[in-house]
PDB file of C-alpha atoms in Angstrom:
ATOM      1  CA  MET A   1     -88.533 -40.741  -8.620  1.00  0.00           C
ATOM      2  CA  ILE A   2     -85.622 -38.508 -10.155  1.00  0.00           C
ATOM      3  CA  GLU A   3     -82.344 -38.970  -8.435  1.00  0.00           C
ATOM      4  CA  VAL A   4     -79.836 -36.162  -8.640  1.00  0.00           C
ATOM      5  CA  ARG A   5     -76.159 -36.238  -7.437  1.00  0.00           C
ATOM      6  CA  LYS A   6     -73.248 -33.809  -7.664  1.00  0.00           C
ATOM      7  CA  ASN A   7     -70.344 -35.307  -9.406  1.00  0.00           C
ATOM      8  CA  GLY A   8     -67.482 -32.812  -9.947  1.00  0.00           C
ATOM      9  CA  GLU A   9     -68.428 -30.125 -12.191  1.00  0.00           C
ATOM     10  CA  ARG A  10     -71.566 -32.004 -13.489  1.00  0.00           C
ATOM     11  CA  ILE A  11     -74.864 -32.956 -11.978  1.00  0.00           C
ATOM     12  CA  LYS A  12     -75.746 -36.549 -12.696  1.00  0.00           C
ATOM     13  CA  ILE A  13     -79.507 -37.511 -13.104  1.00  0.00           C
ATOM     14  CA  SER A  14     -81.002 -40.858 -13.086  1.00  0.00           C
ATOM     15  CA  PHE A  15     -84.794 -41.963 -13.438  1.00  0.00           C
ATOM     16  CA  PRO A  16     -86.810 -44.961 -14.636  1.00  0.00           C
ATOM     17  CA  TYR A  17     -87.181 -44.815 -18.340  1.00  0.00           C
ATOM     18  CA  ASN A  18     -89.757 -41.784 -19.198  1.00  0.00           C
ATOM     19  CA  PRO A  19     -89.664 -40.127 -22.719  1.00  0.00           C
ATOM     20  CA  ASP A  20     -90.977 -36.971 -21.221  1.00  0.00           C
ATOM     21  CA  TYR A  21     -88.168 -36.592 -18.930  1.00  0.00           C
ATOM     22  CA  ILE A  22     -85.691 -37.296 -21.530  1.00  0.00           C
ATOM     23  CA  SER A  23     -87.257 -34.455 -23.628  1.00  0.00           C
ATOM     24  CA  LYS A  24     -86.857 -32.160 -20.865  1.00  0.00           C
ATOM     25  CA  ILE A  25     -83.214 -33.078 -20.137  1.00  0.00           C
ATOM     26  CA  LYS A  26     -82.369 -32.432 -23.606  1.00  0.00           C
ATOM     27  CA  THR A  27     -83.491 -28.849 -23.285  1.00  0.00           C
ATOM     28  CA  ILE A  28     -80.663 -28.179 -20.846  1.00  0.00           C
ATOM     29  CA  GLU A  29     -77.475 -26.872 -22.685  1.00  0.00           C
ATOM     30  CA  GLY A  30     -74.566 -29.371 -22.289  1.00  0.00           C
ATOM     31  CA  TYR A  31     -76.545 -32.479 -21.405  1.00  0.00           C
ATOM     32  CA  ARG A  32     -74.950 -35.750 -21.892  1.00  0.00           C
ATOM     33  CA  TRP A  33     -76.092 -39.481 -21.763  1.00  0.00           C
ATOM     34  CA  HIS A  34     -73.692 -41.936 -20.112  1.00  0.00           C
ATOM     35  CA  PRO A  35     -74.685 -45.383 -21.356  1.00  0.00           C
ATOM     36  CA  GLU A  36     -72.273 -47.043 -18.973  1.00  0.00           C
ATOM     37  CA  ASP A  37     -74.085 -45.583 -15.921  1.00  0.00           C
ATOM     38  CA  LYS A  38     -77.425 -45.329 -17.452  1.00  0.00           C
ATOM     39  CA  CYS A  39     -77.766 -41.612 -16.256  1.00  0.00           C
ATOM     40  CA  TRP A  40     -77.775 -38.224 -17.635  1.00  0.00           C
ATOM     41  CA  SER A  41     -75.553 -35.314 -16.735  1.00  0.00           C
ATOM     42  CA  VAL A  42     -75.619 -31.542 -17.098  1.00  0.00           C
ATOM     43  CA  PRO A  43     -73.247 -28.831 -15.962  1.00  0.00           C
ATOM     44  CA  ARG A  44     -73.443 -27.954 -12.412  1.00  0.00           C
ATOM     45  CA  SER A  45     -74.278 -24.425 -13.356  1.00  0.00           C
ATOM     46  CA  GLU A  46     -77.676 -25.677 -14.910  1.00  0.00           C
ATOM     47  CA  PHE A  47     -78.810 -26.942 -11.450  1.00  0.00           C
ATOM     48  CA  GLU A  48     -81.648 -24.077 -10.987  1.00  0.00           C
ATOM     49  CA  THR A  49     -82.636 -25.005 -14.459  1.00  0.00           C
ATOM     50  CA  LEU A  50     -82.987 -28.686 -13.803  1.00  0.00           C
ATOM     51  CA  LEU A  51     -85.034 -28.055 -10.748  1.00  0.00           C
ATOM     52  CA  SER A  52     -87.270 -25.684 -12.698  1.00  0.00           C
ATOM     53  CA  ILE A  53     -88.046 -28.224 -15.603  1.00  0.00           C
ATOM     54  CA  PHE A  54     -88.872 -30.858 -13.104  1.00  0.00           C
ATOM     55  CA  ASP A  55     -90.961 -28.585 -10.768  1.00  0.00           C
ATOM     56  CA  GLY A  56     -93.565 -30.657  -9.107  1.00  0.00           C
ATOM     57  CA  LYS A  57     -91.842 -33.932  -9.546  1.00  0.00           C
ATOM     58  CA  SER A  58     -90.460 -36.111  -6.850  1.00  0.00           C
ATOM     59  CA  ILE A  59     -86.695 -35.374  -6.771  1.00  0.00           C
ATOM     60  CA  ALA A  60     -84.272 -36.956  -4.453  1.00  0.00           C
ATOM     61  CA  ILE A  61     -80.921 -34.865  -4.083  1.00  0.00           C
ATOM     62  CA  ASP A  62     -77.749 -36.369  -2.910  1.00  0.00           C
ATOM     63  CA  PRO A  63     -75.371 -33.767  -1.646  1.00  0.00           C
TER      64      PRO A  63
END
């Protein structure tokens, strides 16, 4: 499952290690890896892109 949560001007994304998911995240402009939190983030403005690239996957969105 992909977990998505808003964090200020960014959206944090976490999921069990999956090379395919990592490749998808890296297609989003402004992506970042946060090793201390073991999660990715993208600008909040990329929310629709995020949903689009993971279409059909199980996503839990935390408001």
